[in-house]
Short mmCIF file of C-alpha atoms and ligand atoms in Angstrom, two decimals:
data_model
loop_
_atom_site.label_atom_id
_atom_site.label_comp_id
_atom_site.label_asym_id
_atom_site.label_seq_id
_atom_site.Cartn_x
_atom_site.Cartn_y
_atom_site.Cartn_z
CA MET A 167 -6.63 -16.88 -3.95
CA ALA A 168 -4.93 -15.71 -0.65
CA ILE A 169 -5.19 -11.76 0.11
CA SER A 170 -3.66 -11.06 3.14
CA SER A 171 -1.13 -13.08 5.44
CA SER A 172 -2.06 -16.10 7.28
CA PRO A 173 -4.06 -15.25 10.77
CA ARG A 174 -1.74 -17.45 12.62
CA SER A 175 1.39 -15.64 11.70
CA SER A 176 -0.34 -12.07 12.65
CA LEU A 177 -1.69 -13.42 15.90
CA SER A 178 2.04 -14.43 16.65
CA LEU A 179 2.99 -11.14 15.86
CA LEU A 180 0.44 -10.04 17.88
CA ARG A 181 1.96 -12.25 21.03
CA HIS A 182 5.31 -11.19 20.33
CA ASN A 183 4.82 -7.66 20.45
CA ALA A 184 2.39 -7.81 23.46
CA ALA A 185 5.60 -9.63 25.01
CA LEU A 186 7.92 -7.53 23.95
CA ALA A 187 5.89 -4.34 25.44
CA LEU A 188 5.69 -6.30 28.19
CA LEU A 189 9.18 -7.21 28.76
CA LEU A 190 9.97 -3.18 27.74
CA TRP A 191 7.79 -1.94 30.63
CA SER A 192 8.75 -4.37 33.38
CA VAL A 193 12.49 -3.58 32.58
CA GLY A 194 11.64 -0.01 32.40
CA ALA A 195 9.36 -0.16 35.83
CA GLY A 196 12.31 -2.33 37.15
CA LEU A 197 15.09 0.38 36.21
CA SER A 198 13.42 2.90 37.63
CA TRP A 199 12.51 1.19 41.07
CA TRP A 200 16.27 0.43 41.06
CA TRP A 201 17.14 3.60 40.37
CA SER A 202 14.66 5.09 43.18
CA TYR A 203 16.18 2.32 45.66
CA ASN A 204 20.00 3.31 44.91
CA THR A 205 18.64 6.61 46.12
CA HIS A 206 17.58 6.33 48.84
CA GLN A 207 20.52 4.24 49.85
CA GLN A 208 22.65 6.91 48.77
CA ARG A 209 20.76 8.77 51.30
CA VAL A 210 21.08 7.07 53.90
CA LEU A 211 24.48 6.28 53.33
CA GLU A 212 25.25 10.32 53.32
CA LEU A 213 23.57 10.71 56.33
CA ALA A 214 25.52 8.06 57.86
CA LYS A 215 28.77 9.91 56.61
CA VAL A 216 27.38 13.12 58.40
CA GLU A 217 26.80 11.38 61.60
CA ALA A 218 30.37 9.67 61.19
CA ALA A 219 31.79 12.87 60.76
CA THR A 220 30.30 14.58 63.39
CA ASN A 221 31.76 11.71 65.65
CA ILE A 222 35.28 12.16 64.66
CA ASN A 223 35.02 15.75 65.03
CA LYS A 224 33.74 15.41 68.42
CA ASP A 225 35.77 12.99 69.67
CA TRP A 226 39.12 14.80 68.12
CA SER A 227 38.08 17.95 69.71
CA PHE A 228 38.01 16.00 72.91
CA ARG A 229 41.53 14.55 72.47
CA LEU A 230 42.69 18.20 71.61
CA TRP A 231 41.09 19.63 74.97
CA ALA A 232 42.92 16.79 76.87
CA THR A 233 45.79 17.39 75.21
CA SER A 234 46.02 21.09 75.88
CA HIS A 235 46.16 20.02 79.78
CA GLY A 236 48.39 17.35 79.02
CA GLY A 237 45.91 15.15 80.26
CA VAL A 238 43.57 14.92 82.95
CA TYR A 239 44.02 13.99 86.60
CA VAL A 240 41.27 11.60 88.06
CA PRO A 241 40.58 9.90 91.29
CA PRO A 242 41.69 5.96 90.02
CA ASP A 243 39.28 3.29 91.17
CA GLU A 244 38.47 -0.27 89.65
CA LYS A 245 37.78 0.74 86.59
CA THR A 246 40.31 3.66 86.49
CA PRO A 247 43.71 2.02 87.56
CA PRO A 248 47.14 4.09 86.88
CA ASN A 249 47.38 3.82 83.49
CA PRO A 250 50.69 1.23 83.33
CA TYR A 251 51.91 2.95 79.62
CA LEU A 252 52.20 6.62 81.48
CA ALA A 253 54.51 5.01 84.12
CA ASN A 254 57.48 6.74 82.65
CA LEU A 255 56.24 10.30 83.50
CA PRO A 256 57.21 11.74 86.69
CA ASP A 257 53.75 13.30 87.49
CA ARG A 258 51.39 9.88 86.68
CA ASP A 259 49.97 9.75 90.23
CA ILE A 260 49.69 12.73 93.03
CA ILE A 261 48.24 13.17 96.38
CA THR A 262 46.71 16.41 96.82
CA GLU A 263 47.47 18.64 100.02
CA ASN A 264 44.70 17.40 101.64
CA GLY A 265 45.56 13.72 100.89
CA LYS A 266 43.29 12.75 97.70
CA ARG A 267 45.15 10.40 95.34
CA LEU A 268 44.99 11.15 91.54
CA THR A 269 46.28 9.70 88.61
CA LEU A 270 46.98 11.29 85.08
CA MET A 271 44.50 10.07 82.17
CA ASN A 272 46.19 10.46 78.41
CA PRO A 273 43.72 11.13 75.79
CA ALA A 274 43.36 7.87 74.18
CA TYR A 275 42.61 6.39 77.79
CA VAL A 276 39.83 9.40 78.25
CA LEU A 277 37.95 8.94 74.96
CA ARG A 278 38.27 4.67 75.83
CA GLN A 279 36.10 5.03 78.50
CA ILE A 280 34.05 7.39 77.23
CA MET A 281 33.43 5.39 74.11
CA GLN A 282 32.69 2.59 75.60
CA GLY A 283 29.55 4.18 77.51
CA TYR A 284 29.12 5.85 74.28
CA SER A 285 28.58 2.63 72.85
CA ASP A 286 26.87 0.55 75.68
CA LEU A 287 23.99 3.47 75.51
CA TYR A 288 23.66 4.15 72.14
CA GLY A 289 25.31 1.56 69.54
CA VAL A 290 28.09 3.99 68.00
CA LYS A 291 31.42 2.59 68.19
CA GLY A 292 34.46 4.63 68.37
CA HIS A 293 38.39 4.10 69.04
CA ILE A 294 41.66 5.20 68.12
CA THR A 295 44.55 3.40 66.03
CA SER A 296 47.61 3.46 64.61
CA LEU A 297 50.05 1.65 62.86
CA ASN A 298 52.83 2.85 65.46
CA LEU A 299 51.06 0.98 68.49
CA THR A 300 51.95 1.49 72.07
CA ASN A 301 48.81 -0.34 73.58
CA PRO A 302 48.03 -3.42 71.65
CA VAL A 303 44.43 -2.75 72.76
CA ASN A 304 44.15 0.02 70.08
CA GLU A 305 45.31 -2.68 67.51
CA PRO A 306 43.39 -1.65 63.91
CA ASP A 307 41.69 -4.43 61.84
CA ALA A 308 42.47 -5.39 58.51
CA TRP A 309 40.37 -2.62 57.00
CA GLU A 310 41.58 0.29 59.30
CA VAL A 311 45.33 -1.01 58.55
CA ALA A 312 44.40 -0.58 54.85
CA ALA A 313 43.01 2.68 55.25
CA LEU A 314 46.04 4.16 57.56
CA LYS A 315 48.42 2.73 54.87
CA SER A 316 46.37 4.87 52.67
CA PHE A 317 46.50 7.91 54.22
CA LYS A 318 50.25 7.92 54.08
CA LEU A 319 49.51 7.97 50.50
CA GLY A 320 47.51 10.97 50.83
CA VAL A 321 43.96 9.71 51.08
CA LYS A 322 41.90 11.66 53.43
CA GLU A 323 39.12 9.36 54.81
CA ALA A 324 38.03 5.82 54.14
CA VAL A 325 34.51 4.63 54.44
CA THR A 326 32.54 1.61 54.07
CA VAL A 327 29.04 -0.42 55.04
CA ALA A 328 29.92 -3.59 57.02
CA ASP A 329 28.37 -5.96 59.31
CA ILE A 330 29.45 -6.09 63.00
CA ASP A 331 28.13 -8.57 65.20
CA GLY A 332 25.63 -9.42 62.29
CA LYS A 333 24.45 -5.54 61.74
CA PRO A 334 25.36 -3.05 59.71
CA TYR A 335 27.55 -0.57 60.07
CA LEU A 336 29.15 2.32 58.60
CA ARG A 337 32.67 2.68 59.15
CA MET A 338 34.62 6.13 58.86
CA ILE A 339 38.17 6.57 59.62
CA ARG A 340 40.08 9.75 59.08
CA PRO A 341 43.65 10.35 59.83
CA ILE A 342 45.10 12.41 63.12
CA LEU A 343 48.15 14.32 63.04
CA MET A 344 50.85 14.65 65.58
CA GLU A 345 50.56 18.13 67.65
CA LYS A 346 52.68 19.98 69.72
CA GLY A 347 51.00 19.10 72.88
CA CYS A 348 50.97 14.99 72.29
CA LEU A 349 54.81 15.40 72.04
CA LYS A 350 54.77 15.17 76.24
CA CYS A 351 53.89 11.54 76.26
CA HIS A 352 54.39 10.35 72.35
CA ALA A 353 57.92 11.89 71.59
CA ASN A 354 60.05 8.90 72.04
CA ILE A 355 57.97 7.00 68.65
CA GLY A 356 59.83 9.65 66.43
CA ILE A 357 56.69 11.18 64.50
CA LYS A 358 57.52 15.05 63.79
CA VAL A 359 54.71 17.39 64.53
CA GLY A 360 52.21 17.50 61.09
CA GLU A 361 53.14 13.87 60.50
CA ILE A 362 50.34 11.16 60.96
CA ARG A 363 50.15 9.61 63.96
CA GLY A 364 47.22 7.08 63.46
CA GLY A 365 43.48 7.57 63.14
CA ILE A 366 40.30 8.05 64.45
CA SER A 367 37.77 5.21 63.60
CA THR A 368 34.45 5.24 64.13
CA ALA A 369 31.15 2.91 63.10
CA ILE A 370 27.50 4.44 62.76
CA PRO A 371 24.78 1.69 63.23
CA MET A 372 22.80 1.81 60.21
CA GLU A 373 19.58 0.29 60.94
CA PRO A 374 17.66 3.52 62.89
CA LEU A 375 18.86 5.37 59.31
CA TYR A 376 16.92 2.49 57.43
CA ALA A 377 14.29 2.65 59.25
CA ALA A 378 13.49 6.39 59.18
CA PHE A 379 13.72 6.12 55.17
CA LYS A 380 11.72 2.91 55.31
CA PRO A 381 8.01 4.81 54.85
CA ASP A 382 9.52 6.93 51.96
CA PHE A 383 11.24 3.65 50.25
CA GLN A 384 8.00 1.70 50.87
CA GLY A 385 5.98 4.67 48.78
CA ALA A 386 8.12 4.73 45.93
CA SER A 387 8.17 0.97 46.08
CA LEU A 388 4.25 1.28 46.43
CA ILE A 389 4.11 3.61 43.19
CA HIS A 390 6.31 1.89 41.30
CA SER A 391 4.11 -1.45 41.70
CA MET A 392 1.22 0.58 41.04
CA PHE A 393 2.20 1.99 38.01
CA TRP A 394 3.99 -1.13 36.66
CA LEU A 395 0.15 -3.13 37.05
CA LEU A 396 -1.54 -0.09 35.38
CA GLY A 397 1.22 -0.41 32.39
CA VAL A 398 0.91 -4.32 32.53
CA GLY A 399 -3.06 -3.47 32.21
CA ALA A 400 -2.78 -1.18 29.50
CA ILE A 401 -0.54 -3.27 27.55
CA VAL A 402 -2.77 -6.44 28.09
CA PHE A 403 -5.78 -4.51 27.26
CA MET A 404 -5.01 -3.59 24.28
CA ALA A 405 -3.42 -6.99 23.38
CA TRP A 406 -6.59 -8.24 24.20
CA ARG A 407 -8.33 -5.42 21.76
CA ALA A 408 -5.95 -5.93 18.75
CA LYS A 409 -6.15 -9.28 18.96
CA ARG A 410 -10.54 -8.88 19.08
CA GLU A 411 -9.68 -6.94 15.84
CA ALA A 412 -7.80 -9.46 14.66
CA ASP A 413 -9.98 -12.33 14.98
CA GLU A 414 -12.51 -9.94 13.37
CA ILE A 415 -10.65 -9.27 10.41
CA ASP A 416 -9.86 -13.38 10.29
CA ARG A 417 -13.53 -14.12 10.28
CA TYR A 418 -13.91 -11.50 7.50
CA GLN A 419 -11.04 -12.76 5.70
CA GLY A 420 -12.47 -16.26 6.13
CA GLU A 421 -15.71 -15.29 5.18
CA ILE A 422 -14.34 -13.33 1.65
CA ASN A 423 -12.17 -16.51 0.89
CA HIS A 424 -15.08 -18.53 1.23
CA LEU A 425 -17.17 -16.54 -0.86
CA ASN A 426 -14.07 -16.19 -3.39
CA ARG A 427 -13.58 -19.70 -3.64
CA ASP A 428 -17.42 -19.82 -4.57
CA LEU A 429 -17.23 -17.43 -7.06
CA GLU A 430 -14.26 -19.39 -8.65
CA GLN A 431 -16.08 -22.44 -8.37
CA ARG A 432 -18.80 -20.57 -10.31
CA VAL A 433 -17.09 -18.92 -12.90
CA ALA A 434 -14.73 -22.35 -13.68
CA ALA A 435 -18.03 -23.99 -14.47
CA ARG A 436 -19.74 -21.10 -16.47
CA THR A 437 -16.61 -20.53 -18.66
CA GLY A 438 -16.35 -24.65 -18.88
CA ASP A 439 -19.45 -24.25 -20.17
CA LEU A 440 -18.93 -21.38 -22.24
CA GLU A 441 -15.91 -23.18 -23.57
CA ALA A 442 -17.85 -26.20 -24.58
CA ALA A 443 -20.37 -24.17 -25.89
CA ASN A 444 -18.33 -22.10 -27.97
CA GLN A 445 -16.09 -25.32 -29.03
CA GLU A 446 -19.17 -26.77 -30.19
CA LEU A 447 -20.26 -23.25 -32.13
CA GLU A 448 -16.40 -23.19 -34.16
CA ALA A 449 -16.62 -26.51 -34.83
CA PHE A 450 -20.13 -26.27 -36.27
CA SER A 451 -19.26 -23.27 -38.24
CA PHE A 452 -15.56 -24.86 -39.45
CA SER A 453 -17.11 -27.63 -40.76
CA VAL A 454 -20.11 -25.84 -41.99
CA SER A 455 -17.93 -23.52 -44.04
CA HIS A 456 -15.61 -26.77 -45.00
CA ASP A 457 -18.72 -28.59 -46.41
CA LEU A 458 -20.22 -25.25 -47.87
CA ARG A 459 -17.02 -25.25 -49.72
CA ALA A 460 -17.57 -28.16 -51.72
CA PRO A 461 -20.85 -27.32 -53.01
CA LEU A 462 -19.96 -23.45 -54.22
CA ARG A 463 -17.31 -25.02 -56.04
CA ALA A 464 -19.54 -26.96 -57.82
CA ILE A 465 -21.37 -24.76 -58.58
CA ASP A 466 -18.76 -22.40 -59.64
CA GLY A 467 -17.22 -24.72 -61.47
CA PHE A 468 -20.24 -25.88 -63.58
CA SER A 469 -21.56 -22.08 -64.19
CA ARG A 470 -18.16 -22.03 -65.75
CA ILE A 471 -18.61 -24.84 -67.69
CA LEU A 472 -22.10 -23.70 -68.93
CA LEU A 473 -20.17 -20.36 -70.05
CA ASP A 474 -17.61 -22.06 -71.61
CA ASP A 475 -19.02 -25.16 -73.45
CA TYR A 476 -22.69 -23.65 -74.18
CA THR A 477 -22.06 -20.36 -75.17
CA ASP A 478 -23.97 -20.69 -78.69
CA LYS A 479 -27.18 -22.26 -76.37
CA LEU A 480 -27.30 -19.31 -74.02
CA ASP A 481 -28.79 -16.10 -74.92
CA GLU A 482 -27.42 -12.84 -73.48
CA GLU A 483 -29.79 -12.89 -70.90
CA GLY A 484 -29.03 -16.19 -69.89
CA MET A 485 -25.25 -15.59 -69.98
CA ARG A 486 -26.03 -12.53 -67.36
CA LEU A 487 -27.82 -14.68 -65.16
CA LEU A 488 -25.04 -17.38 -65.00
CA ASN A 489 -22.20 -14.67 -64.65
CA GLU A 490 -24.41 -13.27 -61.79
CA VAL A 491 -24.38 -16.67 -60.13
CA ARG A 492 -20.61 -16.79 -60.21
CA ASP A 493 -20.19 -13.44 -58.26
CA ASN A 494 -22.46 -14.18 -56.01
CA ALA A 495 -20.69 -17.79 -55.26
CA GLY A 496 -17.59 -16.10 -54.87
CA ARG A 497 -18.81 -13.72 -52.67
CA MET A 498 -19.85 -16.64 -50.53
CA GLU A 499 -16.59 -18.30 -50.60
CA GLN A 500 -14.81 -15.12 -49.57
CA LEU A 501 -17.58 -15.18 -46.48
CA ILE A 502 -16.74 -18.64 -46.13
CA ASP A 503 -13.17 -17.65 -45.78
CA ASP A 504 -13.76 -14.81 -43.76
CA MET A 505 -15.82 -17.07 -40.92
CA LEU A 506 -12.91 -19.27 -40.93
CA LYS A 507 -10.55 -16.33 -40.23
CA PHE A 508 -12.73 -15.07 -37.76
CA SER A 509 -13.15 -18.65 -35.63
CA ARG A 510 -9.19 -19.02 -36.32
CA ALA A 511 -8.70 -15.54 -34.21
CA GLY A 512 -10.39 -17.08 -31.38
CA ARG A 513 -8.84 -20.42 -31.31
CA VAL A 514 -5.30 -19.96 -31.64
CA GLU A 515 -3.25 -20.06 -28.79
CA ILE A 516 -1.74 -16.68 -27.74
CA PHE A 517 2.21 -16.28 -27.54
CA PHE A 518 3.02 -13.25 -25.24
CA SER A 519 6.62 -11.64 -26.18
CA GLU A 520 7.64 -7.87 -25.89
CA ILE A 521 6.63 -6.41 -28.91
CA ASP A 522 7.83 -2.72 -30.33
CA MET A 523 4.46 -1.60 -31.39
CA GLU A 524 5.72 1.39 -32.92
CA LYS A 525 7.66 -1.02 -35.45
CA LEU A 526 4.97 -3.02 -35.79
CA ALA A 527 2.78 -0.14 -36.90
CA ARG A 528 5.45 1.50 -39.73
CA GLU A 529 5.86 -2.56 -41.23
CA VAL A 530 2.03 -3.12 -41.58
CA VAL A 531 1.66 0.50 -43.34
CA GLN A 532 4.65 -0.34 -45.21
CA GLU A 533 2.72 -3.53 -46.25
CA LEU A 534 -0.23 -1.64 -47.21
CA GLN A 535 1.50 0.90 -49.51
CA PRO A 536 0.48 -1.21 -52.74
CA ALA A 537 -3.33 -0.37 -51.47
CA VAL A 538 -2.72 3.42 -50.95
CA GLY A 539 -2.40 4.12 -54.74
CA ASP A 540 -1.84 7.17 -55.90
CA GLY A 541 0.31 8.44 -53.17
CA LYS A 542 -2.00 11.24 -52.24
CA LEU A 543 -2.26 9.42 -48.53
CA GLN A 544 -0.55 10.82 -45.73
CA VAL A 545 0.25 8.59 -42.37
CA GLU A 546 1.78 9.88 -39.57
CA ILE A 547 2.98 7.84 -37.06
CA ASP A 548 3.40 8.97 -33.42
CA ALA A 549 6.03 7.71 -30.80
CA ILE A 550 4.20 4.43 -29.67
CA PRO A 551 5.35 2.14 -26.70
CA PRO A 552 6.40 -1.22 -26.80
CA ALA A 553 3.62 -3.86 -24.89
CA LYS A 554 3.40 -7.10 -24.23
CA GLY A 555 1.28 -9.52 -26.81
CA ASP A 556 0.95 -12.25 -29.85
CA ARG A 557 2.92 -10.71 -32.74
CA ALA A 558 1.12 -12.40 -35.27
CA MET A 559 -2.42 -11.28 -33.13
CA LEU A 560 -1.50 -7.43 -33.04
CA HIS A 561 -0.35 -7.14 -36.70
CA GLN A 562 -3.74 -8.34 -37.48
CA VAL A 563 -4.84 -5.41 -35.42
CA PHE A 564 -3.31 -3.25 -36.72
CA PHE A 565 -3.30 -4.45 -40.35
CA ASN A 566 -7.12 -4.17 -40.13
CA LEU A 567 -7.53 -0.83 -38.63
CA LEU A 568 -5.16 0.46 -40.88
CA SER A 569 -6.42 -1.22 -44.22
CA ASN A 570 -9.98 -0.01 -43.06
CA ALA A 571 -8.64 3.46 -42.59
CA ILE A 572 -7.26 3.48 -46.17
CA LYS A 573 -10.08 1.91 -47.55
CA PHE A 574 -12.67 4.50 -45.66
CA SER A 575 -10.80 8.03 -46.16
CA ARG A 576 -9.32 7.32 -49.95
CA THR A 577 -12.12 9.11 -51.66
CA LYS A 578 -11.25 12.04 -49.80
CA GLU A 579 -8.97 14.87 -51.55
CA THR A 580 -5.95 14.62 -49.34
CA PRO A 581 -6.24 11.15 -47.35
CA ARG A 582 -4.82 11.84 -43.70
CA ILE A 583 -4.13 8.82 -41.40
CA LYS A 584 -2.63 9.05 -37.71
CA LEU A 585 -1.63 6.47 -35.23
CA GLY A 586 -0.94 7.22 -31.91
CA CYS A 587 -0.81 5.71 -27.94
CA SER A 588 -1.23 6.71 -24.95
CA ILE A 589 -0.71 5.69 -21.40
CA GLU A 590 -3.79 5.87 -18.90
CA GLY A 591 -3.68 4.37 -16.07
CA ASP A 592 -2.93 0.85 -16.05
CA GLU A 593 -3.64 0.87 -19.93
CA ALA A 594 -2.20 1.49 -22.85
CA VAL A 595 -5.04 3.23 -25.07
CA TYR A 596 -3.80 2.98 -28.93
CA PHE A 597 -5.90 5.32 -31.82
CA VAL A 598 -5.86 4.75 -35.35
CA ARG A 599 -7.56 7.75 -37.14
CA ASP A 600 -8.80 8.93 -40.56
CA ASN A 601 -10.35 11.58 -42.29
CA GLY A 602 -12.63 9.71 -44.13
CA VAL A 603 -16.31 8.78 -44.84
CA GLY A 604 -16.40 8.28 -41.38
CA PHE A 605 -20.03 6.94 -39.75
CA ASP A 606 -23.06 7.76 -37.80
CA MET A 607 -22.80 7.24 -33.96
CA GLN A 608 -26.05 5.97 -33.90
CA TYR A 609 -24.37 2.61 -35.30
CA ALA A 610 -21.23 2.64 -33.03
CA GLY A 611 -22.27 -0.48 -31.68
CA LYS A 612 -22.57 -2.69 -34.73
CA LEU A 613 -19.56 -1.62 -35.86
CA PHE A 614 -17.30 -4.40 -34.22
CA GLY A 615 -20.58 -7.29 -34.85
CA VAL A 616 -19.60 -10.11 -36.97
CA PHE A 617 -20.13 -9.16 -40.90
CA GLN A 618 -21.88 -5.85 -39.65
CA ARG A 619 -21.53 -3.67 -42.32
CA LEU A 620 -22.51 0.07 -42.32
CA HIS A 621 -21.80 0.93 -46.17
CA GLY A 622 -22.98 -0.85 -49.31
CA VAL A 623 -20.46 -3.48 -50.96
CA ASP A 624 -20.56 -1.78 -54.35
CA GLU A 625 -19.45 1.43 -52.32
CA PHE A 626 -16.55 -0.26 -50.42
CA GLU A 627 -15.63 -3.68 -50.48
CA GLY A 628 -15.68 -6.29 -47.97
CA THR A 629 -17.85 -8.92 -46.04
CA GLY A 630 -17.41 -6.71 -42.04
CA ILE A 631 -15.27 -9.32 -40.69
CA GLY A 632 -12.07 -7.02 -40.07
CA LEU A 633 -13.52 -5.29 -36.99
CA ALA A 634 -14.73 -8.34 -35.40
CA ILE A 635 -11.53 -10.20 -35.50
CA VAL A 636 -9.64 -6.74 -33.83
CA LYS A 637 -12.28 -7.27 -31.20
CA ARG A 638 -11.62 -11.03 -31.02
CA ILE A 639 -7.73 -10.31 -30.53
CA VAL A 640 -8.22 -7.39 -28.27
CA THR A 641 -10.64 -9.19 -25.92
CA ARG A 642 -8.24 -12.24 -25.55
CA HIS A 643 -5.20 -10.05 -24.90
CA GLY A 644 -7.66 -8.05 -22.06
CA GLY A 645 -8.03 -5.17 -23.79
CA ARG A 646 -11.02 -3.12 -24.82
CA VAL A 647 -12.20 -1.55 -28.32
CA TRP A 648 -14.33 1.17 -29.21
CA ALA A 649 -14.93 3.87 -31.93
CA ASP A 650 -15.54 7.56 -32.66
CA GLY A 651 -16.62 9.09 -35.37
CA GLN A 652 -19.42 11.17 -37.56
CA VAL A 653 -20.58 11.02 -41.25
CA ASN A 654 -18.09 12.23 -43.68
CA GLY A 655 -16.27 13.63 -40.39
CA GLY A 656 -13.52 10.87 -40.12
CA ALA A 657 -13.16 8.17 -37.72
CA THR A 658 -11.12 7.41 -34.75
CA PHE A 659 -10.09 3.49 -33.63
CA TYR A 660 -9.03 2.49 -30.34
CA PHE A 661 -7.84 -0.46 -28.61
CA THR A 662 -6.37 -1.15 -25.28
CA LEU A 663 -4.08 -3.79 -23.75
CA PRO A 664 -2.90 -3.81 -20.24
CA VAL A 665 0.02 -2.30 -19.29
CA LYS A 666 1.69 -4.13 -16.48
CA GLY A 667 2.51 -8.42 -17.00
CA ALA A 668 1.08 -10.31 -19.64
CA ALA A 669 -2.67 -10.24 -20.51
CA GLN A 670 -4.35 -13.38 -19.41
CA ARG A 671 -6.77 -15.02 -22.49
C1 HEC B 129 49.53 12.92 78.75
C2 HEC B 129 49.99 11.54 77.93
C3 HEC B 129 49.32 11.50 75.94
C4 HEC B 129 49.39 12.46 75.59
C5 HEC B 129 49.30 14.25 75.90
C6 HEC B 129 48.83 12.18 74.54
N1 HEC B 129 48.76 10.93 74.27
FE1 HEC B 129 48.51 9.49 73.14
N2 HEC B 129 48.53 7.87 74.63
C7 HEC B 129 49.15 7.68 75.25
C8 HEC B 129 49.45 6.58 76.30
C9 HEC B 129 49.69 6.29 77.00
C10 HEC B 129 48.97 5.74 75.08
C11 HEC B 129 48.96 4.00 75.20
C12 HEC B 129 47.92 3.66 76.14
C13 HEC B 129 46.29 3.84 76.18
O1 HEC B 129 45.94 3.48 74.57
O2 HEC B 129 45.89 4.37 76.71
C14 HEC B 129 48.32 6.69 73.82
C15 HEC B 129 47.84 6.24 72.42
C16 HEC B 129 47.63 7.06 71.52
C17 HEC B 129 47.82 6.36 70.22
C18 HEC B 129 46.90 5.09 70.12
C19 HEC B 129 48.06 3.78 69.56
C20 HEC B 129 48.99 3.66 70.21
O3 HEC B 129 49.94 4.01 70.28
O4 HEC B 129 48.72 2.51 71.31
C21 HEC B 129 47.22 7.38 69.23
C22 HEC B 129 47.07 7.48 67.72
C23 HEC B 129 47.95 8.65 70.05
N3 HEC B 129 47.80 8.12 71.25
C24 HEC B 129 47.86 9.93 69.52
C25 HEC B 129 48.13 10.81 70.17
C26 HEC B 129 48.26 12.08 69.73
C27 HEC B 129 47.77 12.61 68.14
C28 HEC B 129 48.02 12.85 70.53
C29 HEC B 129 47.89 14.30 70.49
C30 HEC B 129 46.89 15.32 70.01
C31 HEC B 129 48.07 12.05 71.77
N4 HEC B 129 48.09 11.13 71.62
C32 HEC B 129 48.49 12.85 73.14
C33 HEC B 129 49.92 8.86 75.96
C34 HEC B 129 49.41 10.27 75.36
#
């Protein structure tokens, strides 16, 4: 008899759940770590952007300053030769009153030199560029070309992170517009004041920023791994404990199963013994009853012959004694019949079916109508729910109980019988109540015994087998019987049937 699910399946469920918990926890921790990583990355980017914007702003201010002076004069040298692209200007190269030579530097030229120094010193790169080139040195690269084109569509800024010489940089480019001052040198390319002339592009090295945020990020990573480990530990611990409990349950289960098997074996053995003994007994009583019949018939038969053929030879007393012999032989035959009936009630196989108990009760009352006699008897039948059982046997139960009730109440002025049923838990409790002569509760235990009688034969007929048969049938249906009563206060006989499913035996 298996009471719980198999231990192996519960173990695999446990494993499955633990694995699932680990997976969920790890995914959760991973997501959180990833989120924190991203946040840090975002911070670095924001900072780099601020730095880039600062650079571009300063760059632009320098250019505006240089433009406001129409360019700047410096003494030419090897690094700063006169700009060939300014050759068309009349005053590119001048000589001061005391003979000093000066050459004009346009803003792009100045800033190129400054940015060269800046890049060498600090790694920050920057230059001016345009789709309308004067000097190929200012040529935009592919990314810048795309950005410059997008500016014409209204975009105000382009940002990207890219590797330059194998190191990460934040690149930013913003458009620059034509100012009045620019026209001095750029009037010829046909771009009007306020229109886009090109862009200032800068690249900020990310490494220092990454380095600045590294401790933060490392701290977050450490906390994440610690929490993750803690969670893993907790899950493993809980799984371990659950496994231990499951093992314990399995062990008990095993013990219970073992005990159950043992018990079942013992019950089977005892039942076998009992059945064998019962069968022997039945066979015995059956053959005894049968064998007793023939001599009884003989006694009865010969007594009758004596009475019929020897009337003249017998006196009054002889006749009376012979009649007594016949009466007793008759009673004995009745006893034998009842014994056979009783043993049949134990032997016959039960055929379970759905039975309308109320209808069955009414049928039995109908059958017993002749026994009721003068019509003083009132029979009341409550609503009775259907039951599962052997129709013929339950018919016998109602028959015996009702005929008893009729028998023991017929001496009353107004005999009354009531039949009913109530459902109590998983039992249907049926009762048959009469207001007859009742019985002394002292003998309640004897009522259902074989050939037990509480009243004299001369008072009420019968051998006392009816209730024993009722008990046998009800017990075989898995129910119980009992009775309630008092002398001259009526009696109530109860029997139960299991409500759910068919009862066994
Ligand atoms: C003094 C003359 C002068 C002034 C003023 C001047 N530029 Fe230039 N600019 C040049 C020359 C010459 C070049 C090309 C040679 C070089 O790169 O040095 C140039 C290059 C550029 C370039 C790079 C693309 C290209 O044509 O090679 C841009 C963009 C630019 N200037 C925009 C401006 C803007 C905007 C202003 C006004 C705020 C301005 N310039 C003011 C002379 C000038």
